[in-house]
CSV table of C-alpha atoms in Angstrom, one decimal:
chain,number,residue,atom,x,y,z
L,529,UNK,CA,119.8,-51.3,134.8
L,530,UNK,CA,117.2,-49.1,133.2
L,531,UNK,CA,113.9,-48.4,135.1
L,532,UNK,CA,110.6,-49.3,133.4
L,533,UNK,CA,108.3,-46.6,132.4
L,534,UNK,CA,104.8,-47.7,131.3
L,535,UNK,CA,102.7,-45.4,129.2
L,536,UNK,CA,99.0,-46.2,128.9
L,537,UNK,CA,97.7,-44.7,125.7
L,538,UNK,CA,99.2,-43.9,122.4
L,539,UNK,CA,97.3,-40.9,121.0
L,540,UNK,CA,98.9,-37.7,119.9
L,541,UNK,CA,99.8,-36.6,123.5
L,542,UNK,CA,101.1,-40.0,124.6
L,543,UNK,CA,103.3,-40.2,121.5
L,544,UNK,CA,104.6,-36.7,122.1
L,545,UNK,CA,105.5,-37.6,125.6
L,546,UNK,CA,107.5,-40.7,124.6
L,547,UNK,CA,109.4,-38.8,121.9
L,548,UNK,CA,110.2,-36.0,124.4
L,549,UNK,CA,111.4,-38.5,127.0
L,550,UNK,CA,113.5,-40.4,124.6
L,551,UNK,CA,115.1,-37.1,123.3
L,552,UNK,CA,115.9,-36.0,126.9
L,553,UNK,CA,117.0,-39.4,128.3
L,554,UNK,CA,120.5,-39.3,127.1
L,555,UNK,CA,121.8,-41.9,129.6
L,556,UNK,CA,119.1,-44.5,128.8
L,557,UNK,CA,117.7,-44.3,132.3
L,558,UNK,CA,114.3,-45.5,131.2
L,559,UNK,CA,113.0,-48.5,129.2
L,560,UNK,CA,109.6,-47.5,127.9
L,561,UNK,CA,106.6,-49.8,127.3
L,562,UNK,CA,103.6,-48.3,125.6
L,563,UNK,CA,100.2,-49.9,125.9
L,564,UNK,CA,98.1,-48.8,122.9
L,565,UNK,CA,94.5,-49.8,122.8
L,566,UNK,CA,94.0,-49.2,119.1
L,567,UNK,CA,95.5,-51.7,116.6
L,568,UNK,CA,97.5,-48.9,114.9
L,569,UNK,CA,100.2,-46.6,116.2
L,570,UNK,CA,99.5,-42.9,117.0
L,571,UNK,CA,98.0,-40.8,114.2
L,572,UNK,CA,96.8,-37.2,113.7
L,573,UNK,CA,93.2,-37.1,114.9
L,574,UNK,CA,92.8,-33.5,113.9
L,575,UNK,CA,92.8,-34.5,110.2
L,576,UNK,CA,90.5,-37.5,110.2
L,577,UNK,CA,88.4,-35.8,107.4
L,578,UNK,CA,91.4,-36.4,105.1
L,579,UNK,CA,90.9,-40.1,105.6
L,580,UNK,CA,87.3,-39.7,104.7
L,581,UNK,CA,88.4,-38.0,101.5
L,582,UNK,CA,90.4,-41.1,100.6
L,583,UNK,CA,93.9,-40.3,102.0
L,584,UNK,CA,95.7,-43.5,103.1
L,585,UNK,CA,95.9,-44.2,106.8
L,586,UNK,CA,99.7,-43.9,106.6
L,587,UNK,CA,99.3,-40.3,105.7
L,588,UNK,CA,97.9,-39.5,109.1
L,589,UNK,CA,100.6,-41.4,111.0
L,590,UNK,CA,102.8,-39.4,113.3
L,591,UNK,CA,106.6,-39.4,112.8
L,592,UNK,CA,108.2,-42.4,114.3
L,593,UNK,CA,104.9,-43.7,115.6
L,594,UNK,CA,105.9,-47.4,115.3
L,595,UNK,CA,109.3,-46.9,117.2
L,596,UNK,CA,110.7,-49.5,114.8
L,597,UNK,CA,114.2,-48.0,115.0
L,598,UNK,CA,114.1,-47.3,118.8
L,599,UNK,CA,115.3,-50.2,120.9
L,600,UNK,CA,114.4,-48.3,124.1
L,601,UNK,CA,110.6,-48.4,123.3
L,602,UNK,CA,108.3,-51.4,123.2
L,603,UNK,CA,105.0,-50.6,121.5
L,604,UNK,CA,102.2,-53.1,122.3
L,605,UNK,CA,99.3,-52.5,119.9
L,606,UNK,CA,95.7,-53.6,120.6
L,607,UNK,CA,96.5,-53.9,124.3
L,608,UNK,CA,93.9,-52.5,126.7
L,609,UNK,CA,94.9,-51.7,130.3
L,610,UNK,CA,92.2,-53.1,132.5
L,611,UNK,CA,93.5,-52.3,136.0
L,612,UNK,CA,96.3,-50.6,137.9
L,613,UNK,CA,97.7,-52.4,141.0
L,614,UNK,CA,99.5,-49.7,142.8
L,615,UNK,CA,100.8,-51.9,145.6
L,616,UNK,CA,102.5,-54.3,143.2
L,617,UNK,CA,103.2,-51.5,140.7
L,618,UNK,CA,101.7,-53.4,137.9
L,619,UNK,CA,99.3,-52.7,135.0
L,620,UNK,CA,97.0,-55.6,134.4
L,621,UNK,CA,96.0,-55.9,130.7
L,622,UNK,CA,92.7,-57.3,129.3
L,623,UNK,CA,94.7,-60.1,127.6
L,624,UNK,CA,96.0,-61.3,131.0
L,625,UNK,CA,99.4,-59.8,130.8
L,626,UNK,CA,100.9,-58.0,133.8
L,627,UNK,CA,103.4,-55.2,133.2
L,628,UNK,CA,105.5,-53.9,136.1
L,629,UNK,CA,106.4,-50.3,136.3
L,630,UNK,CA,108.8,-48.0,138.2
L,631,UNK,CA,106.8,-45.0,136.8
L,632,UNK,CA,103.5,-44.8,135.1
L,633,UNK,CA,102.1,-42.2,132.7
L,634,UNK,CA,98.4,-42.1,132.0
L,635,UNK,CA,97.6,-40.8,128.5
L,636,UNK,CA,94.3,-42.4,128.0
L,637,UNK,CA,92.7,-39.5,126.3
L,638,UNK,CA,88.9,-39.1,126.1
L,639,UNK,CA,85.8,-40.7,124.7
L,640,UNK,CA,83.0,-39.2,122.7
L,641,UNK,CA,80.0,-38.1,124.6
L,642,UNK,CA,76.7,-39.3,123.1
L,643,UNK,CA,73.6,-37.6,124.5
L,644,UNK,CA,71.0,-40.1,125.8
L,645,UNK,CA,68.3,-39.1,123.4
L,646,UNK,CA,65.8,-41.8,122.2
L,647,UNK,CA,67.4,-43.8,119.3
L,648,UNK,CA,71.0,-42.6,120.0
L,649,UNK,CA,72.2,-46.2,119.7
L,650,UNK,CA,70.3,-47.3,116.6
L,651,UNK,CA,72.3,-48.8,113.7
L,652,UNK,CA,73.3,-45.8,111.6
L,653,UNK,CA,74.4,-43.8,114.6
L,654,UNK,CA,78.2,-43.1,114.7
L,655,UNK,CA,80.8,-41.1,116.6
L,656,UNK,CA,83.8,-39.3,115.1
L,657,UNK,CA,87.0,-40.0,117.0
L,658,UNK,CA,89.1,-42.8,115.6
L,659,UNK,CA,90.2,-44.2,112.2
L,660,UNK,CA,87.8,-47.1,112.9
L,661,UNK,CA,84.9,-44.5,113.3
L,662,UNK,CA,85.8,-43.0,110.0
L,663,UNK,CA,85.9,-46.4,108.3
L,664,UNK,CA,82.4,-47.1,109.7
L,665,UNK,CA,81.1,-43.8,108.4
L,666,UNK,CA,82.7,-44.4,105.0
L,667,UNK,CA,80.9,-47.7,104.7
L,668,UNK,CA,77.6,-46.2,105.8
L,669,UNK,CA,77.7,-43.1,103.6
L,670,UNK,CA,75.1,-42.8,100.8
L,671,UNK,CA,76.2,-40.2,98.2
L,672,UNK,CA,73.5,-37.7,97.4
L,673,UNK,CA,71.6,-38.3,100.7
L,674,UNK,CA,71.3,-36.2,103.8
L,675,UNK,CA,73.7,-36.8,106.7
L,676,UNK,CA,73.2,-35.3,110.2
L,677,UNK,CA,76.0,-34.2,112.5
L,678,UNK,CA,75.0,-33.5,116.1
L,679,UNK,CA,77.4,-30.9,117.5
L,680,UNK,CA,78.7,-27.7,115.8
L,681,UNK,CA,82.1,-27.5,117.4
L,682,UNK,CA,85.5,-28.2,115.9
L,683,UNK,CA,85.1,-31.9,115.5
L,684,UNK,CA,81.4,-31.5,114.4
L,685,UNK,CA,82.4,-29.3,111.5
L,686,UNK,CA,85.2,-31.6,110.7
L,687,UNK,CA,82.7,-34.5,110.6
L,688,UNK,CA,80.4,-32.4,108.4
L,689,UNK,CA,83.4,-31.9,106.0
L,690,UNK,CA,83.9,-35.7,106.0
L,691,UNK,CA,80.3,-36.4,105.1
L,692,UNK,CA,80.5,-33.8,102.3
L,693,UNK,CA,83.7,-35.4,101.0
L,694,UNK,CA,81.7,-38.7,100.9
L,695,UNK,CA,79.1,-37.1,98.6
L,696,UNK,CA,76.5,-36.5,101.3
L,697,UNK,CA,74.5,-33.3,102.1
L,698,UNK,CA,75.4,-32.5,105.7
L,699,UNK,CA,73.2,-30.8,108.3
L,700,UNK,CA,74.8,-29.7,111.6
L,701,UNK,CA,72.7,-29.5,114.7
L,702,UNK,CA,74.1,-27.2,117.5
L,703,UNK,CA,72.2,-26.5,120.7
L,704,UNK,CA,74.1,-23.2,121.3
L,705,UNK,CA,72.9,-20.1,119.4
L,706,UNK,CA,75.9,-20.2,117.0
L,707,UNK,CA,78.6,-22.6,115.7
L,708,UNK,CA,81.8,-23.1,117.6
L,709,UNK,CA,80.5,-21.5,120.7
L,710,UNK,CA,83.6,-22.3,122.8
L,711,UNK,CA,85.9,-20.4,120.4
L,712,UNK,CA,83.7,-17.8,118.6
L,713,UNK,CA,81.3,-15.1,119.7
L,714,UNK,CA,77.9,-14.4,118.1
L,715,UNK,CA,79.3,-12.3,115.3
L,716,UNK,CA,82.0,-14.8,114.3
L,717,UNK,CA,79.6,-17.7,114.5
L,718,UNK,CA,77.1,-15.8,112.2
L,719,UNK,CA,79.8,-15.3,109.6
L,720,UNK,CA,80.9,-18.9,109.9
L,721,UNK,CA,77.3,-20.1,109.5
L,722,UNK,CA,76.9,-17.9,106.4
L,723,UNK,CA,80.0,-19.2,104.7
L,724,UNK,CA,79.5,-22.9,105.5
L,725,UNK,CA,75.9,-22.6,104.2
L,726,UNK,CA,77.3,-21.3,100.9
L,727,UNK,CA,79.5,-24.4,100.8
L,728,UNK,CA,76.6,-26.7,101.1
L,729,UNK,CA,76.3,-27.4,104.8
L,730,UNK,CA,73.0,-26.6,106.6
L,731,UNK,CA,73.4,-25.4,110.2
L,732,UNK,CA,70.6,-25.6,112.7
L,733,UNK,CA,71.7,-23.5,115.7
L,734,UNK,CA,69.9,-22.9,119.0
L,735,UNK,CA,68.0,-26.2,118.7
L,736,UNK,CA,68.7,-29.6,120.2
L,737,UNK,CA,68.2,-33.1,119.0
L,738,UNK,CA,65.0,-34.6,120.3
L,739,UNK,CA,65.3,-38.1,118.9
L,740,UNK,CA,66.8,-40.4,116.3
L,741,UNK,CA,64.0,-42.4,114.7
L,742,UNK,CA,64.0,-45.9,113.3
L,743,UNK,CA,62.5,-47.1,110.1
L,744,UNK,CA,60.7,-50.5,109.6
L,745,UNK,CA,64.1,-52.3,109.4
L,746,UNK,CA,65.2,-50.9,112.8
L,747,UNK,CA,67.9,-48.6,111.4
L,748,UNK,CA,68.0,-44.9,111.3
L,749,UNK,CA,65.3,-43.3,109.2
L,750,UNK,CA,65.3,-39.7,110.4
L,751,UNK,CA,66.4,-37.2,113.1
L,752,UNK,CA,63.8,-35.1,114.9
L,753,UNK,CA,64.9,-31.7,116.3
L,754,UNK,CA,63.5,-30.0,119.4
L,755,UNK,CA,61.6,-27.5,117.3
L,756,UNK,CA,59.8,-30.2,115.4
L,757,UNK,CA,62.0,-30.2,112.3
L,758,UNK,CA,62.4,-33.7,110.8
L,759,UNK,CA,65.5,-34.5,108.8
L,760,UNK,CA,65.2,-37.7,106.7
L,761,UNK,CA,68.6,-39.5,107.0
L,762,UNK,CA,70.1,-42.9,107.4
L,763,UNK,CA,73.3,-41.6,109.0
L,764,UNK,CA,73.8,-39.6,112.2
L,765,UNK,CA,77.2,-38.6,113.6
L,766,UNK,CA,77.5,-37.5,117.2
L,767,UNK,CA,80.2,-34.9,117.9
L,768,UNK,CA,78.9,-33.4,121.1
L,769,UNK,CA,82.0,-33.2,123.1
L,770,UNK,CA,84.2,-35.6,125.0
L,771,UNK,CA,84.6,-37.0,128.4
L,772,UNK,CA,88.0,-37.9,130.0
L,773,UNK,CA,88.8,-41.6,130.1
L,774,UNK,CA,89.5,-42.0,133.8
L,775,UNK,CA,87.9,-45.4,134.4
L,776,UNK,CA,91.2,-46.8,135.7
L,777,UNK,CA,91.0,-44.4,138.6
L,778,UNK,CA,88.3,-46.1,140.7
L,779,UNK,CA,90.0,-49.5,141.3
L,780,UNK,CA,93.4,-47.8,141.7
L,781,UNK,CA,92.1,-45.4,144.4
L,782,UNK,CA,93.2,-42.4,142.4
L,783,UNK,CA,91.3,-39.1,142.8
L,784,UNK,CA,89.4,-37.6,139.9
L,785,UNK,CA,88.4,-34.1,139.1
L,786,UNK,CA,84.9,-32.8,139.8
L,787,UNK,CA,84.1,-33.1,136.0
L,788,UNK,CA,86.2,-36.2,135.6
L,789,UNK,CA,89.9,-36.8,134.7
L,790,UNK,CA,92.8,-38.0,136.8
L,791,UNK,CA,93.4,-35.2,139.4
L,792,UNK,CA,97.0,-34.0,139.1
L,793,UNK,CA,99.0,-31.1,140.4
L,794,UNK,CA,100.8,-28.4,138.4
L,795,UNK,CA,103.5,-31.0,137.5
L,796,UNK,CA,100.9,-33.5,136.2
L,797,UNK,CA,101.6,-35.8,139.2
L,798,UNK,CA,98.8,-37.7,140.9
L,799,UNK,CA,98.7,-38.3,144.7
L,800,UNK,CA,100.8,-41.4,143.9
L,801,UNK,CA,104.3,-40.1,143.3
L,802,UNK,CA,105.0,-42.8,140.7
L,803,UNK,CA,102.0,-42.0,138.5
L,804,UNK,CA,101.4,-39.0,136.2
L,805,UNK,CA,98.6,-38.1,133.8
L,806,UNK,CA,98.9,-36.0,130.6
L,807,UNK,CA,96.5,-34.8,127.9
L,808,UNK,CA,92.7,-34.9,127.9
L,809,UNK,CA,92.5,-37.4,130.7
L,810,UNK,CA,94.4,-35.1,133.1
L,811,UNK,CA,92.6,-32.7,135.4
L,812,UNK,CA,95.3,-30.2,136.2
L,813,UNK,CA,94.3,-28.8,139.6
L,814,UNK,CA,90.9,-30.3,138.8
L,815,UNK,CA,90.5,-28.8,135.3
L,816,UNK,CA,90.6,-30.8,132.0
L,817,UNK,CA,91.6,-29.2,128.7
L,818,UNK,CA,90.2,-30.7,125.5
L,819,UNK,CA,92.9,-29.3,123.1
L,820,UNK,CA,96.1,-30.9,122.0
L,821,UNK,CA,98.4,-27.9,122.7
L,822,UNK,CA,98.0,-28.0,126.5
L,823,UNK,CA,98.5,-31.7,126.3
L,824,UNK,CA,101.8,-31.3,124.5
L,825,UNK,CA,102.9,-28.9,127.3
L,826,UNK,CA,102.0,-31.5,129.9
L,827,UNK,CA,103.9,-34.1,128.0
L,828,UNK,CA,107.0,-31.9,127.9
L,829,UNK,CA,106.7,-31.1,131.6
L,830,UNK,CA,106.5,-34.8,132.7
L,831,UNK,CA,109.3,-35.9,130.3
L,832,UNK,CA,111.5,-33.1,131.8
L,833,UNK,CA,110.7,-34.2,135.4
L,834,UNK,CA,111.4,-37.9,134.7
L,835,UNK,CA,114.8,-37.1,133.2
L,836,UNK,CA,116.0,-35.1,136.2
L,837,UNK,CA,114.9,-31.5,135.5
L,838,UNK,CA,112.7,-29.4,137.7
L,839,UNK,CA,110.2,-27.6,135.4
L,840,UNK,CA,108.0,-24.8,136.7
L,841,UNK,CA,104.4,-25.8,137.4
L,842,UNK,CA,102.0,-25.5,134.5
L,843,UNK,CA,100.2,-22.1,134.3
L,844,UNK,CA,96.9,-21.5,132.6
L,845,UNK,CA,97.4,-22.8,129.1
L,846,UNK,CA,97.2,-20.8,125.9
L,847,UNK,CA,93.9,-21.9,124.3
L,848,UNK,CA,94.4,-19.8,121.2
L,849,UNK,CA,93.6,-21.6,118.0
L,850,UNK,CA,93.7,-20.9,114.2
L,851,UNK,CA,92.3,-23.4,111.7
L,852,UNK,CA,90.3,-23.9,108.6
L,853,UNK,CA,86.9,-25.6,108.8
L,854,UNK,CA,85.4,-26.7,105.5
L,855,UNK,CA,87.9,-24.2,104.0
L,856,UNK,CA,86.7,-21.3,106.2
L,857,UNK,CA,89.4,-19.6,108.3
L,858,UNK,CA,88.6,-19.0,111.9
L,859,UNK,CA,90.7,-18.1,114.9
L,860,UNK,CA,90.3,-17.1,118.5
L,861,UNK,CA,92.9,-16.0,121.1
L,862,UNK,CA,93.2,-14.7,124.6
L,863,UNK,CA,90.1,-13.5,126.3
L,864,UNK,CA,87.9,-14.1,123.2
L,865,UNK,CA,84.6,-13.8,125.1
L,866,UNK,CA,85.6,-10.6,127.0
L,867,UNK,CA,85.2,-12.1,130.5
L,868,UNK,CA,87.8,-9.7,132.0
L,869,UNK,CA,86.2,-7.1,134.2
L,870,UNK,CA,85.8,-3.8,132.3
L,871,UNK,CA,86.8,-5.3,129.0
L,872,UNK,CA,85.9,-3.3,125.9
L,873,UNK,CA,85.0,-5.0,122.6
L,874,UNK,CA,85.8,-3.6,119.1
L,875,UNK,CA,84.0,-5.6,116.4
L,876,UNK,CA,83.7,-5.2,112.6
L,877,UNK,CA,82.0,-7.2,109.9
L,878,UNK,CA,83.0,-6.6,106.3
L,879,UNK,CA,80.4,-5.1,103.9
L,880,UNK,CA,79.9,-8.4,102.1
L,881,UNK,CA,79.4,-10.2,105.4
L,882,UNK,CA,82.2,-12.7,104.6
L,883,UNK,CA,84.7,-11.5,107.2
L,884,UNK,CA,84.4,-10.7,110.9
L,885,UNK,CA,87.0,-9.5,113.4
L,886,UNK,CA,86.7,-8.6,117.1
L,887,UNK,CA,89.4,-7.2,119.4
L,888,UNK,CA,88.9,-7.4,123.2
L,889,UNK,CA,90.7,-4.5,125.0
L,890,UNK,CA,91.2,-3.7,128.6
L,891,UNK,CA,89.2,-1.0,130.3
L,892,UNK,CA,91.5,1.8,129.0
L,893,UNK,CA,91.0,0.6,125.5
L,894,UNK,CA,94.7,0.4,124.9
L,895,UNK,CA,95.9,-3.1,125.8
L,896,UNK,CA,94.9,-6.2,123.8
L,897,UNK,CA,93.3,-9.0,125.8
L,898,UNK,CA,92.0,-11.3,123.0
L,899,UNK,CA,90.0,-11.5,119.8
L,900,UNK,CA,88.0,-13.5,117.3
L,901,UNK,CA,88.4,-13.8,113.6
L,902,UNK,CA,86.2,-15.5,111.0
L,903,UNK,CA,86.4,-15.7,107.3
L,904,UNK,CA,89.9,-14.2,107.3
L,905,UNK,CA,92.6,-15.0,109.9
L,906,UNK,CA,95.5,-13.4,108.1
L,907,UNK,CA,96.0,-11.0,111.0
L,908,UNK,CA,96.1,-13.8,113.7
L,909,UNK,CA,99.8,-14.1,114.0
L,910,UNK,CA,100.4,-10.4,114.5
L,911,UNK,CA,97.5,-9.9,116.9
L,912,UNK,CA,98.4,-12.9,119.0
L,913,UNK,CA,101.9,-11.5,119.4
L,914,UNK,CA,100.4,-8.3,120.8
L,915,UNK,CA,98.4,-10.0,123.6
L,916,UNK,CA,98.9,-8.2,126.9
L,917,UNK,CA,100.6,-5.3,125.2
L,918,UNK,CA,99.6,-1.8,124.4
L,919,UNK,CA,98.3,-1.5,120.8
L,920,UNK,CA,100.7,0.3,118.5
L,921,UNK,CA,97.8,2.3,117.0
L,922,UNK,CA,94.0,2.5,116.7
L,923,UNK,CA,92.3,-0.9,116.7
L,924,UNK,CA,90.9,-0.5,113.2
L,925,UNK,CA,94.4,-0.1,111.9
L,926,UNK,CA,95.2,-3.6,112.9
L,927,UNK,CA,92.4,-5.1,110.9
L,928,UNK,CA,91.2,-5.1,107.3
L,929,UNK,CA,88.4,-2.5,106.8
L,930,UNK,CA,86.0,-2.5,103.9
C-alpha cells in the first residue's frame, strides 16, 4: 500500500513540491494529501498586479493546480492545519478533521508584516499578499485619489502598480535611503526612483511612517510620515516584508530559527525525521529566504529524497533576480552590495540618467563577483553567466556606454 504524505500549504513552492514528487514517484509509493488554507488552488503571487488590472483569477492559476486529473493527489481547499500531533503522526485541522501521515512537508509560507504604528489596523488599511487582499483593495480603490504604499521593495512596487492600474495616484514610503534596498545599491535605487516618478509614482525614501490617521467616520483619512509630511488618503497598503508562518512549531515541539521559520538542515529536514519544511517557512541551517527560486530548490531536494535519491545538501542559494517593476527593468546578481573583502566596484550612469549599471569585481579587478542593473537589464544574462570568471575584456566593454 502507498504511504501517506501530507503537505500543509498550497502556495507556489508547495505546488512545485507536489508536482516534483509526482513526476519522480514512478512506483506510486506515496498518496498525497494537500491541506490548502485558501479557498482556491495555488496561483502566481508574483503577478497579483495583473489581477488588479482586471485579469481573471484563472489567468494566475499554476499548471495543474487543482490536480483534477491526478488520482494520487487529494487537494483539500479552505482547510487550515491547526496542530501537529507528532506522537500520533496526525495533523489536526480547524474543521475537526484528523489526517494521519507517514511523512509531512510544511509549506506554510509567510505572512505580511505590518509595523505597529498608530492606526495600522484602521478600516482602509490593507496588506498585499493574496487574491483576497487584491479583491479588498479593488473594492476600496478610489480612482483619481491618492493611495499610499508602505514599503518600497519588490512587492511594494508591485502594489503601487496595482493602485495605479486602479486609477489611483500611488505614493511609496520606504524607510531605507532608496527603493529596493535588498537588491539595488544607491545608484540603482536613484535611477529606479527617477523612472517611477516619471511614470506617476511618488517615492518617499529615507523616511518612515509615523501614523495612519482616522477621519470622523473612523476610517483612514491620511498617513503622516516621520518628517511631518501628511498624505491625504483613504487607502494604505502595507508591504513592509514578511514573517515565516511557523506557528505550528510550538505545540509540535519543533525548533525554529533565531528569526523564525522551521529550523531544518541542508536537506530541509527538521529534527523529526518524518517532517520537512520548504519555502519561506523553512529556516535552512537557521536562515530563511524570501524568494521563490530558493524555495523551488528546496522542493526539488525534498521530492528527490522522498523518492529514494540522495541529493547533496543545499548550498547558499542564488538570489539573483531580473524583473520589471512598473515597466522599469531592474536586476541584481551575485555580490551586488560588494561585501566581499577587497571587492572593487565599477559603476556607470547613462548621460540621460535613465540607465545604471555596476559591476563588482574581486581585488584584482579581473573576476566578476556581482552587479546591479537599473533601467536596462539587457546585459543580465551574459553578466550572470560570467559570475566567478575572469572578464573577457575591460568592464566597460560589457556594458552600454553613452
